[in-house]
PDB file of C-alpha atoms in Angstrom:
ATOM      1  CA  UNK A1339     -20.135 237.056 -19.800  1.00  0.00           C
ATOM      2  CA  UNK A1340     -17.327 236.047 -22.614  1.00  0.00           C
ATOM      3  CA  UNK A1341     -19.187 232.302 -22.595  1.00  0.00           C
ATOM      4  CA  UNK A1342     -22.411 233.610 -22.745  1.00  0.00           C
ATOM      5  CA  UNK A1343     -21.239 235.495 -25.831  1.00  0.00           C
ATOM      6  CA  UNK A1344     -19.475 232.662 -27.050  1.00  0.00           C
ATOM      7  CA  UNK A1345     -22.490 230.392 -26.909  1.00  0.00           C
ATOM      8  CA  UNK A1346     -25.447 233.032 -28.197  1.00  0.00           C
ATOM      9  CA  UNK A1347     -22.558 233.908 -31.068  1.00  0.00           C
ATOM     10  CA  UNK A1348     -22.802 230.227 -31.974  1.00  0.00           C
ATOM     11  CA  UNK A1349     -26.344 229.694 -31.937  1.00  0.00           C
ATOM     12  CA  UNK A1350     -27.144 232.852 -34.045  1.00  0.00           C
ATOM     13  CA  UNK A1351     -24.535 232.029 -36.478  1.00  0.00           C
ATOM     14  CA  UNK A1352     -25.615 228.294 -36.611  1.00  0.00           C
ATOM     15  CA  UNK A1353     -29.443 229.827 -36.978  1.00  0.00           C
ATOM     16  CA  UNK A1354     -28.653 231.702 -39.932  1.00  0.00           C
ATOM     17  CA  UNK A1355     -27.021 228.118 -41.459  1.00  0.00           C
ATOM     18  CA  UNK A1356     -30.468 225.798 -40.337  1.00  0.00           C
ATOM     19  CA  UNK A1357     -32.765 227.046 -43.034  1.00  0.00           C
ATOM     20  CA  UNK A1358     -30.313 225.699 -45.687  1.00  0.00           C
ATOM     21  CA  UNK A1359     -30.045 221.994 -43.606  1.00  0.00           C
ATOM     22  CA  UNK A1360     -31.517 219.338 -45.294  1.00  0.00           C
ATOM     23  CA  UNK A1361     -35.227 218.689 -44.853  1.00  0.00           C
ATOM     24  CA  UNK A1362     -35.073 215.274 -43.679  1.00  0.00           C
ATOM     25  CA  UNK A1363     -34.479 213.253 -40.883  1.00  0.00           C
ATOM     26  CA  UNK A1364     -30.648 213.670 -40.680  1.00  0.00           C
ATOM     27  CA  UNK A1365     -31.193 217.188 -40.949  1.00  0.00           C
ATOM     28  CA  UNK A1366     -33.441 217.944 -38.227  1.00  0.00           C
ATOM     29  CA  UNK A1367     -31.737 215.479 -35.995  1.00  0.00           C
ATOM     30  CA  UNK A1368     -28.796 217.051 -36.560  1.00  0.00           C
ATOM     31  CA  UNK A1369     -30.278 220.705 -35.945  1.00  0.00           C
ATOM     32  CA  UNK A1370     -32.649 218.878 -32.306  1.00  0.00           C
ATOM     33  CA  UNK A1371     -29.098 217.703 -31.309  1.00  0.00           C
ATOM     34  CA  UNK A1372     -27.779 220.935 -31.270  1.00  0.00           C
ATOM     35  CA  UNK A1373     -30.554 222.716 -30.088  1.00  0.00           C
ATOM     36  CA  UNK A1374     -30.253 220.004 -26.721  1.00  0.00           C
ATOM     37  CA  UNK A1375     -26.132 220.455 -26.526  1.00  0.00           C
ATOM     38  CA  UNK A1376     -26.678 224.535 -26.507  1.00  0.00           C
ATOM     39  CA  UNK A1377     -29.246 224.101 -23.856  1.00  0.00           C
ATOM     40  CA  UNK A1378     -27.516 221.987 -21.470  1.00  0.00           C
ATOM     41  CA  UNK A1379     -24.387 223.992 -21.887  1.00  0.00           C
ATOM     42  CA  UNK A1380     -26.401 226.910 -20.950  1.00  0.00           C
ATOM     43  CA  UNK A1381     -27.444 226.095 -18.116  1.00  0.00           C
ATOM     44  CA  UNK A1382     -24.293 224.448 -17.335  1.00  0.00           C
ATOM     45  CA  UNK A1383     -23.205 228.100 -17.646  1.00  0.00           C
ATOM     46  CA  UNK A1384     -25.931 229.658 -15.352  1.00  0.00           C
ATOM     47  CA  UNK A1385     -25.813 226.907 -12.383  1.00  0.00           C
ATOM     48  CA  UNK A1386     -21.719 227.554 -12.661  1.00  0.00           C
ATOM     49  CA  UNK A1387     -22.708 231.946 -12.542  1.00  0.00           C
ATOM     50  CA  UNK A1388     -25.016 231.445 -10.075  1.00  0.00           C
ATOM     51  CA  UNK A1389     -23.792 228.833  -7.270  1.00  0.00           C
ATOM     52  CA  UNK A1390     -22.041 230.105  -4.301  1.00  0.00           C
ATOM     53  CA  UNK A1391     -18.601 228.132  -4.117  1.00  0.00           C
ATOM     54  CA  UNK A1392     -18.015 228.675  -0.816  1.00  0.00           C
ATOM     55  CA  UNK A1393     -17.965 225.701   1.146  1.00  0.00           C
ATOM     56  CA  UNK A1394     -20.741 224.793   3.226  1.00  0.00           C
ATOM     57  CA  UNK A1395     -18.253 223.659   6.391  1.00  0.00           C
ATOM     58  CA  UNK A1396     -18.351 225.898   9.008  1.00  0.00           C
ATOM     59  CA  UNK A1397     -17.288 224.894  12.287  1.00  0.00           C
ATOM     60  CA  UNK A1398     -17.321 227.210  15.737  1.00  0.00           C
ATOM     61  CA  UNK A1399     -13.626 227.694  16.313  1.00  0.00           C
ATOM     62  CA  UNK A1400     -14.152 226.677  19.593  1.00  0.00           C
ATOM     63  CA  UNK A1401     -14.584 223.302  18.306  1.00  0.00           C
ATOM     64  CA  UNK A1402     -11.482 223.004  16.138  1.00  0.00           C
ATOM     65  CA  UNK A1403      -8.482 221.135  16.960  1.00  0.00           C
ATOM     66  CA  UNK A1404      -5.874 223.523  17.667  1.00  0.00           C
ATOM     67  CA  UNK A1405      -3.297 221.717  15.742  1.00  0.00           C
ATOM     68  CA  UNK A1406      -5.481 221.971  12.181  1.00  0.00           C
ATOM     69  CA  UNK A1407      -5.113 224.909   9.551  1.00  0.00           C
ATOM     70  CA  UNK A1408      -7.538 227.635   9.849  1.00  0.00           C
ATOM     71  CA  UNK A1409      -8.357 230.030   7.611  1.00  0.00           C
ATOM     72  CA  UNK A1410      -6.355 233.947   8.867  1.00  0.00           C
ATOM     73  CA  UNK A1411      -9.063 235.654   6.159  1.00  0.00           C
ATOM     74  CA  UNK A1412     -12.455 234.536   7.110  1.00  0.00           C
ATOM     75  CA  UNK A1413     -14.004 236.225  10.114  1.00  0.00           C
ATOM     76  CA  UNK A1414     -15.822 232.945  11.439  1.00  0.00           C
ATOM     77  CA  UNK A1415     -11.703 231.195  10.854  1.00  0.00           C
ATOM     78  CA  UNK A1416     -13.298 227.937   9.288  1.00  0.00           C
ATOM     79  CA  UNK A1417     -11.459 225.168   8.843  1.00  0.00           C
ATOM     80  CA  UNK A1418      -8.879 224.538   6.368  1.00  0.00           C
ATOM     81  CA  UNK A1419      -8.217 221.502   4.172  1.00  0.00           C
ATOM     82  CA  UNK A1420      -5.271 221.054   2.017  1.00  0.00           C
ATOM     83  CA  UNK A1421      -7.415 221.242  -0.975  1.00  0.00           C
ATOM     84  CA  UNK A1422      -9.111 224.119   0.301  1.00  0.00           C
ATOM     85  CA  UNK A1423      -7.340 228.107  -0.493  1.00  0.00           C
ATOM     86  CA  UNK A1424      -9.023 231.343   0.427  1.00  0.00           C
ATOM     87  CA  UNK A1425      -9.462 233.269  -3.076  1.00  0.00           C
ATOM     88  CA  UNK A1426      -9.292 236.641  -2.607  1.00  0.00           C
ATOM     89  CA  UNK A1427     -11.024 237.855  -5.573  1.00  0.00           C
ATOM     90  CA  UNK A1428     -14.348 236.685  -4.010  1.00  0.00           C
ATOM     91  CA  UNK A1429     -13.459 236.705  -0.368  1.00  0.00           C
ATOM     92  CA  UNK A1430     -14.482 232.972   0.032  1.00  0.00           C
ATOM     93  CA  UNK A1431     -13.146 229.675   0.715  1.00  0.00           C
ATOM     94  CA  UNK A1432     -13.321 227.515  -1.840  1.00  0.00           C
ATOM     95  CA  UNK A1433     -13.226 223.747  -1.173  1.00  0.00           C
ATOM     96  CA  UNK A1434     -11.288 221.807  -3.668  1.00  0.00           C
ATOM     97  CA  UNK A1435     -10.046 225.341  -5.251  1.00  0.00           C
ATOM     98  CA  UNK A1436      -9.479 225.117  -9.241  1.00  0.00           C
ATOM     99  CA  UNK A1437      -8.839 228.368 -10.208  1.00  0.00           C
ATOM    100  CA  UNK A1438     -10.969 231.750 -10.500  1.00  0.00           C
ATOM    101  CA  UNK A1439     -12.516 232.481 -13.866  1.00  0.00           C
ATOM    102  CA  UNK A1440     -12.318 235.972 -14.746  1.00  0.00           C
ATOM    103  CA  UNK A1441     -14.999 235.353 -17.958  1.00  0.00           C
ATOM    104  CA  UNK A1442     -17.531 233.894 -15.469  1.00  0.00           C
ATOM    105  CA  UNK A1443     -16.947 236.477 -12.393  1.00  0.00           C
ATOM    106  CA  UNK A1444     -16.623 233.378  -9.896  1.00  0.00           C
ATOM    107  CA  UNK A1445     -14.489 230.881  -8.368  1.00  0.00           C
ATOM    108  CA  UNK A1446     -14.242 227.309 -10.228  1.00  0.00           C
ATOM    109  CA  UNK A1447     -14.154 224.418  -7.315  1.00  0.00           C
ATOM    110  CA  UNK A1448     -16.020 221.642  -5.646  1.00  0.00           C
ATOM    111  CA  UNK A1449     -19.402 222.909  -5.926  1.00  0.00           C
ATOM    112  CA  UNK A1450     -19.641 223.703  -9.402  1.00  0.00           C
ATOM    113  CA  UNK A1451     -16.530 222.627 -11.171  1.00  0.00           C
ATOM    114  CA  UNK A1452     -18.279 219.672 -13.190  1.00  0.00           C
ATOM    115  CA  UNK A1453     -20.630 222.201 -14.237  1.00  0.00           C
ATOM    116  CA  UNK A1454     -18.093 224.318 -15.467  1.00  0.00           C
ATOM    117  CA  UNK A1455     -16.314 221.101 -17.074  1.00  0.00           C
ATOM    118  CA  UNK A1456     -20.016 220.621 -19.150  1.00  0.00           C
ATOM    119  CA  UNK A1457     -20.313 224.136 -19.980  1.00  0.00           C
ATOM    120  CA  UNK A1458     -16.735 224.197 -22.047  1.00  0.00           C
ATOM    121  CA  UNK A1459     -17.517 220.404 -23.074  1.00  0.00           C
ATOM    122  CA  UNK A1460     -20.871 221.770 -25.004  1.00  0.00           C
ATOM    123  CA  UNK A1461     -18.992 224.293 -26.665  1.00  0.00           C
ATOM    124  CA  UNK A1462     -16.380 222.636 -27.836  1.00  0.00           C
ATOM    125  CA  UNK A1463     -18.879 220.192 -29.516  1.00  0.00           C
ATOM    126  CA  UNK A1464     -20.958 222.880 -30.606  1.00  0.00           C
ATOM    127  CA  UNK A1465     -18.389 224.525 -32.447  1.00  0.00           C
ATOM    128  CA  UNK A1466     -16.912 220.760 -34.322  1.00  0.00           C
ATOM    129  CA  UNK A1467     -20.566 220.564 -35.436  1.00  0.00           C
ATOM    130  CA  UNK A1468     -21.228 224.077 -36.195  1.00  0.00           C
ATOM    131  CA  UNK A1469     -17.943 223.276 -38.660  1.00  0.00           C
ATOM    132  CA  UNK A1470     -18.505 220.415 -39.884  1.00  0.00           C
ATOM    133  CA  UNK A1471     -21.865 221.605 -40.927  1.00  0.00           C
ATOM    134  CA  UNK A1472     -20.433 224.569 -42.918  1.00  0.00           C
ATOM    135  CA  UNK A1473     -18.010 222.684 -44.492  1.00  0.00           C
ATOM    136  CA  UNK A1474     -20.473 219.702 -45.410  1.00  0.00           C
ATOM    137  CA  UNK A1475     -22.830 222.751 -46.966  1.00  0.00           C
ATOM    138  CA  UNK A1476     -20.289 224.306 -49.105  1.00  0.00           C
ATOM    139  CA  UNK A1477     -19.125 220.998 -50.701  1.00  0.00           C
ATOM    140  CA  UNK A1478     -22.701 220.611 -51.558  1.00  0.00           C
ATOM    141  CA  UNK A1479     -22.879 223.571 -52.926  1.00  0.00           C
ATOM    142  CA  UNK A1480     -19.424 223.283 -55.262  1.00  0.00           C
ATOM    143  CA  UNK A1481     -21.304 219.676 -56.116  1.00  0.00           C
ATOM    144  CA  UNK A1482     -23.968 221.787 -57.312  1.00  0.00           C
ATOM    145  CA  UNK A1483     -26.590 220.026 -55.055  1.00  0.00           C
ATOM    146  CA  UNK A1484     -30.177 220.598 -56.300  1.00  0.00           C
ATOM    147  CA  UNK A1485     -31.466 220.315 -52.546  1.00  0.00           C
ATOM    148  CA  UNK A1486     -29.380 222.588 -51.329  1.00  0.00           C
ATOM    149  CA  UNK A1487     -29.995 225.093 -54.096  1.00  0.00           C
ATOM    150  CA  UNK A1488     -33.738 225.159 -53.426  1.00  0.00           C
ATOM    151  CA  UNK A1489     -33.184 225.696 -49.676  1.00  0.00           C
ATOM    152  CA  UNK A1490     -31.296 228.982 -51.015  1.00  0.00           C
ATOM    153  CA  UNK A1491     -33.736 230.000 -53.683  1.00  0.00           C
ATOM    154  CA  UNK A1492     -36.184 229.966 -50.790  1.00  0.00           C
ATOM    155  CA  UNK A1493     -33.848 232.493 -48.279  1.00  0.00           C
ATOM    156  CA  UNK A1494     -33.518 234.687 -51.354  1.00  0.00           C
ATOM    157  CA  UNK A1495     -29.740 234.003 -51.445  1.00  0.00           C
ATOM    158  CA  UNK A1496     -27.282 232.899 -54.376  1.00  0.00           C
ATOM    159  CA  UNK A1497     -24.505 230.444 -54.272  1.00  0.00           C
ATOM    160  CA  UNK A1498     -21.422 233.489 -54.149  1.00  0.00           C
ATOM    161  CA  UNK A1499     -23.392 235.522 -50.852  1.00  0.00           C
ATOM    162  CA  UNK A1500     -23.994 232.111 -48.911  1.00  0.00           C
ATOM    163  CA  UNK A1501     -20.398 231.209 -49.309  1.00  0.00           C
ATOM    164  CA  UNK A1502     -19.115 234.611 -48.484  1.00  0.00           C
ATOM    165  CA  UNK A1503     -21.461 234.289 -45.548  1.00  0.00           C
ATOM    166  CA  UNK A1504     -20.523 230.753 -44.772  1.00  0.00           C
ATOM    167  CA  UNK A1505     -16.589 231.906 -45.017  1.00  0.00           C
ATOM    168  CA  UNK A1506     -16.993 234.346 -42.272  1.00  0.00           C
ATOM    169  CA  UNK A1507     -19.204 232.727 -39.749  1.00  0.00           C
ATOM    170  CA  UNK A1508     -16.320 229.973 -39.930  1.00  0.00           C
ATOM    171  CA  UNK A1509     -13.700 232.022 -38.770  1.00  0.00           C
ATOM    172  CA  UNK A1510     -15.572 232.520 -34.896  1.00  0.00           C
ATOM    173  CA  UNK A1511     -16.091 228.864 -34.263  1.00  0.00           C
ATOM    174  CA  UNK A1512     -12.297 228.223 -35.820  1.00  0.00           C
ATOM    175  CA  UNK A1513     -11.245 230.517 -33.290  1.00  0.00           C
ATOM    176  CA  UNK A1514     -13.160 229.607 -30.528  1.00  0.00           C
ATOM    177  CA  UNK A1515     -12.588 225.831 -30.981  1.00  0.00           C
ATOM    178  CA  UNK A1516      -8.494 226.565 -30.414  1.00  0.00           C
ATOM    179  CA  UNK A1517      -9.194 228.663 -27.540  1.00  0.00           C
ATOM    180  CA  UNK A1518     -11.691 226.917 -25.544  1.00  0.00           C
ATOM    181  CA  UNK A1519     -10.662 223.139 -27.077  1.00  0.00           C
ATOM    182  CA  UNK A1520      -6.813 223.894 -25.704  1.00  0.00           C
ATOM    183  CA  UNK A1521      -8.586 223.961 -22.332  1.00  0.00           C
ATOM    184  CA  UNK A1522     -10.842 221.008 -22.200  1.00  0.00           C
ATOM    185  CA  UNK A1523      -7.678 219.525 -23.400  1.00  0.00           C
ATOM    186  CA  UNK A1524      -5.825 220.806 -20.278  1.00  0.00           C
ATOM    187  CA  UNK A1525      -8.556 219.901 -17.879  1.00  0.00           C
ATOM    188  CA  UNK A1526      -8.845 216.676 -19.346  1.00  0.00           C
ATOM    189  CA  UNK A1527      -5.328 216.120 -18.595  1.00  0.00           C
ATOM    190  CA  UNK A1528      -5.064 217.209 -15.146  1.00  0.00           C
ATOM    191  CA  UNK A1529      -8.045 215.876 -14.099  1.00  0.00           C
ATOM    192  CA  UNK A1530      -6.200 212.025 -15.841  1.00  0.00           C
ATOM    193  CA  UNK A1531      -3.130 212.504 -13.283  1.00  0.00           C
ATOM    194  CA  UNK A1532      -5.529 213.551 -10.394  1.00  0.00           C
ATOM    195  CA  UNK A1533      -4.330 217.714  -9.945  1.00  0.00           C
ATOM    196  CA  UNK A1534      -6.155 220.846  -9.822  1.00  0.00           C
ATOM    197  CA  UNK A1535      -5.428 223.804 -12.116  1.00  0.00           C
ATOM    198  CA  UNK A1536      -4.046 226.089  -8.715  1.00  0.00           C
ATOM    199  CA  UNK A1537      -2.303 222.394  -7.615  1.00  0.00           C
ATOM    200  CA  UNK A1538      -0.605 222.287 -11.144  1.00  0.00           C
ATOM    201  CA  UNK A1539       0.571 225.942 -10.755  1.00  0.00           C
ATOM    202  CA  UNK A1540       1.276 225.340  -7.968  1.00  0.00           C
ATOM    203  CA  UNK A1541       3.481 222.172  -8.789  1.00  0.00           C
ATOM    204  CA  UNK A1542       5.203 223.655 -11.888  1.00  0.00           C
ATOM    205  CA  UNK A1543       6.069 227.036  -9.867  1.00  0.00           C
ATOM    206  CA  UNK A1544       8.067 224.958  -6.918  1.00  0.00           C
ATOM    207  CA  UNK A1545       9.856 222.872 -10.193  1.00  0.00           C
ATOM    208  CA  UNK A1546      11.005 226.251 -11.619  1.00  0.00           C
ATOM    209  CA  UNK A1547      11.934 227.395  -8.169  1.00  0.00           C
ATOM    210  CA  UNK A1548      13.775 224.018  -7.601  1.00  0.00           C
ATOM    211  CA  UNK A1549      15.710 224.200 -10.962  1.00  0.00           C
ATOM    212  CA  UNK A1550      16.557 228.202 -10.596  1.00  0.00           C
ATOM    213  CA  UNK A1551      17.859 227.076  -6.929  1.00  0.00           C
ATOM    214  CA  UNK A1552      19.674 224.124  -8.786  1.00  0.00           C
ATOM    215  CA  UNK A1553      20.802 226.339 -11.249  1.00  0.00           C
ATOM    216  CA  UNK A1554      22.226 228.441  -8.639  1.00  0.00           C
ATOM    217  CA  UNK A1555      24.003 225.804  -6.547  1.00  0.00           C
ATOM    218  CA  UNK A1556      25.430 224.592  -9.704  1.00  0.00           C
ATOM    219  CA  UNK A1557      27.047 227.989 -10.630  1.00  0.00           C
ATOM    220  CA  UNK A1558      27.934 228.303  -6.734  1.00  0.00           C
ATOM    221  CA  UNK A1559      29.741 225.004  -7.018  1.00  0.00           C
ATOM    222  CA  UNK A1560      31.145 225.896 -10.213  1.00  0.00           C
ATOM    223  CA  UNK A1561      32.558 229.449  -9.041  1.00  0.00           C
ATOM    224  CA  UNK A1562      33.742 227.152  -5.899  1.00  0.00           C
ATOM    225  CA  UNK A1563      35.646 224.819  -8.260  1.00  0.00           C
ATOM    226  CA  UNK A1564      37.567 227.404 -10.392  1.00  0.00           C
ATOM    227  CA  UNK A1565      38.391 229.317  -7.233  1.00  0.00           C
ATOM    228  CA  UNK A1566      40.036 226.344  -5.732  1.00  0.00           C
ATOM    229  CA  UNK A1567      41.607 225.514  -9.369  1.00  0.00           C
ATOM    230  CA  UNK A1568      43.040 228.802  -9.621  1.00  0.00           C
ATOM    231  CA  UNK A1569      44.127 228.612  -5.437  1.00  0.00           C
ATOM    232  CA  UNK A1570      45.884 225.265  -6.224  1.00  0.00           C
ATOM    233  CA  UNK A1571      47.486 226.900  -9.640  1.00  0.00           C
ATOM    234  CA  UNK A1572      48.799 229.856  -7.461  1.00  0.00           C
ATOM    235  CA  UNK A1573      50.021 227.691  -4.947  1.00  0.00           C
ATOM    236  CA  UNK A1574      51.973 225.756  -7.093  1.00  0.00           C
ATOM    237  CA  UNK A1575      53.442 228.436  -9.361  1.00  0.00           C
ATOM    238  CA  UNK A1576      54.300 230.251  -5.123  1.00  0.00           C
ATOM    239  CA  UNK A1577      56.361 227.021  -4.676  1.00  0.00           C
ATOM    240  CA  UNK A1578      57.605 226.790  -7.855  1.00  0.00           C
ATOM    241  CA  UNK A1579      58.970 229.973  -7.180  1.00  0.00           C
ATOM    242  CA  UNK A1580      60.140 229.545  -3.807  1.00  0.00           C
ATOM    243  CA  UNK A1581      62.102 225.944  -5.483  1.00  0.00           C
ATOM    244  CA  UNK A1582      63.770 228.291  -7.782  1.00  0.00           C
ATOM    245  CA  UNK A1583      64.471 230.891  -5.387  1.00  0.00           C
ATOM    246  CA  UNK A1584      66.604 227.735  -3.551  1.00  0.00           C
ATOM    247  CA  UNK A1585      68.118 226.545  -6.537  1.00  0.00           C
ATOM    248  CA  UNK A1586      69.170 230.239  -7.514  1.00  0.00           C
ATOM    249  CA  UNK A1587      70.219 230.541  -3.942  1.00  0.00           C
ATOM    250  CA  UNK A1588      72.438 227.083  -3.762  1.00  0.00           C
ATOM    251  CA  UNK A1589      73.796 228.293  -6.956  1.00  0.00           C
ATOM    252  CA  UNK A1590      75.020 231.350  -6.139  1.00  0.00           C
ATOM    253  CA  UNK A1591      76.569 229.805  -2.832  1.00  0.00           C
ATOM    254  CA  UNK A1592      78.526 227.428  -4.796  1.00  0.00           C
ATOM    255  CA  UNK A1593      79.743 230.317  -7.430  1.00  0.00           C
ATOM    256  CA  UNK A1594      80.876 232.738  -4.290  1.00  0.00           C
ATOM    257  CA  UNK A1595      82.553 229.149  -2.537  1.00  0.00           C
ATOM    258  CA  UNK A1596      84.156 228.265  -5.901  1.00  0.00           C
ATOM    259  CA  UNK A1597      85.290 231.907  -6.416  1.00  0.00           C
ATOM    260  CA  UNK A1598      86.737 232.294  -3.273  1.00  0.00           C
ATOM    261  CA  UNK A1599      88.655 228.829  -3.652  1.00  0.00           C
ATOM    262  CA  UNK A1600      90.411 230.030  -6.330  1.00  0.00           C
ATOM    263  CA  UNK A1601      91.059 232.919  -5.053  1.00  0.00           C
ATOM    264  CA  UNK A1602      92.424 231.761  -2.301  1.00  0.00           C
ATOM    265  CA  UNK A1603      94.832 229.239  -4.683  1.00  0.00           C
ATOM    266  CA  UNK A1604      96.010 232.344  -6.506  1.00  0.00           C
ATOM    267  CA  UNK A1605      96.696 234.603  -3.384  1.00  0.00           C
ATOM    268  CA  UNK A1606      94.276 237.126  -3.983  1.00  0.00           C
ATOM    269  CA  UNK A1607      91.752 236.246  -1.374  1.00  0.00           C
ATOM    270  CA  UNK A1608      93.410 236.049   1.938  1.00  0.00           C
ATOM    271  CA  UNK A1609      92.284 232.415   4.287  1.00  0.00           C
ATOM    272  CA  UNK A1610      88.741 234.002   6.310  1.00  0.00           C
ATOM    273  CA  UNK A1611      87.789 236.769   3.940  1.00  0.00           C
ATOM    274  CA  UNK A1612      85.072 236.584   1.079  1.00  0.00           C
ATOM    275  CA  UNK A1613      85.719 237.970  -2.365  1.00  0.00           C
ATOM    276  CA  UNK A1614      83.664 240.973  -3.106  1.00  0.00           C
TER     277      UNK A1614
END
């Protein structure tokens, strides 16, 4: 629904525009290339609404090898690939499984992903040369072209409502160029290393996992280290302790030795008793 919307936006906005193109051959090759790029993207867009993207395997379980995947959701249990995944949105297994697209109610995989590739190829050119047309317009226009002037004079506008005009219908095709131009970008990019949109989530989920789990380990080993830094400081301030419990110890046995020495010298400790 949101494409179809995004494409019959375009072309009405983009029909209001071709009465003021150029009456010459550029023009109307310009406006017959258009015309061609909205049709193929629209049926791009039905053939990718319509297919089924289930995939057209379907083996007898009796006939599987035990020891390959099967599918636990499906009530005939076909057989599982690795690029295969059960989407349960639609209920269906999807062979080479992209991703589900919530604007076009369906699942996106082997059987109609090209298709959907076209349809946001068309609209991402439609929208550059819906653009480029406005802007090429208006600087006619502020050049004061007498061509362009007539085309007006004939559509009963003025130079100040088609530029008001021309200002708003740019904003939707600015907008939708970001939008859907950020995702050919992205498809164009995993398709270059060889991935599929659920693979690449897939992928960049089991990095964050790995670098929380890293993360963890490291703050583990960490927590580890100080508690064995702050064992070995204890342990070493225990027998620091215990050395000058000893030395405290000795000294006090030669004070009470000495003291009874003399003692003994001056007669007031008799020979076997210890000076209090």
């Amino acid at each position: 629904m949101a494409f179809s919307l995004v494409l019959s936006s375009t072309f009405i906005a983009a029909g209001l525009l071709f009465p003021i193109a150029p009456q010459n051959a550029g023009g109307i090759s310009f406006i017959v290339v258009y015309v061609v790029i909205f049709l193929v993207g629209f049926a791009a867009m039905i053939y990718t609404e319509t297919v089924d993207p289930i995939r057209e395997q379907a083996q007898d379980v009796s006939q599987l090898d035990r020891n390959r995947m099967v599918c636990q959701y499906c009530d005939n249990e076909k057989e599982m690939k690795s690029t295969t995944k059960h989407c349960h949105l639609c209920n269906k297994c999807v062979s080479h499984f992209d991703h589900h697209c919530i604007f076009l109610n369906t699942c996106i995989g082997a059987r109609n992903y090209w298709t959907f590739f076209t349809l946001i190829s068309t609209i991402v050119i439609l929208q550059i040369m819906h653009i480029a047309y406005q802007i090429i317009l208006l600087v006619r226009i502020a050049n004061d072209d007498d061509e362009v002037k007539d085309q007006l004079d004939k559509i009963a506008l003025d130079e100040t409502s088609y530029s008001a005009l021309a200002g708003i219908l740019l904003i939707v095709p600015v907008v939708v160029l970001a939008a859907v131009g950020s995702l050919l970008g992205f498809h164009i990019y995993i398709k270059a290393i060889g991935t599929t949109t659920f693979l690449w989530i897939k992928a960049k989920r089991k990095m964050r996992l790995d670098r929380q789990n890293r993360e963890q380990e490291m703050k583990r080993q960490q927590e580890r280290a100080a508690e064995e830094e702050q064992q070995k400081i204890s342990a070493e301030r225990a027998q620091e302790q215990e050395e000058v419990d000893h030395k405290n110890l000795a000294e006090r046995f030669v004070t009470d030795v000495t003291q009874v020495s003399e003692g003994v010298k001056k007669g007031e400790v008799k020979p076997g008793e210890r000076q209090v």
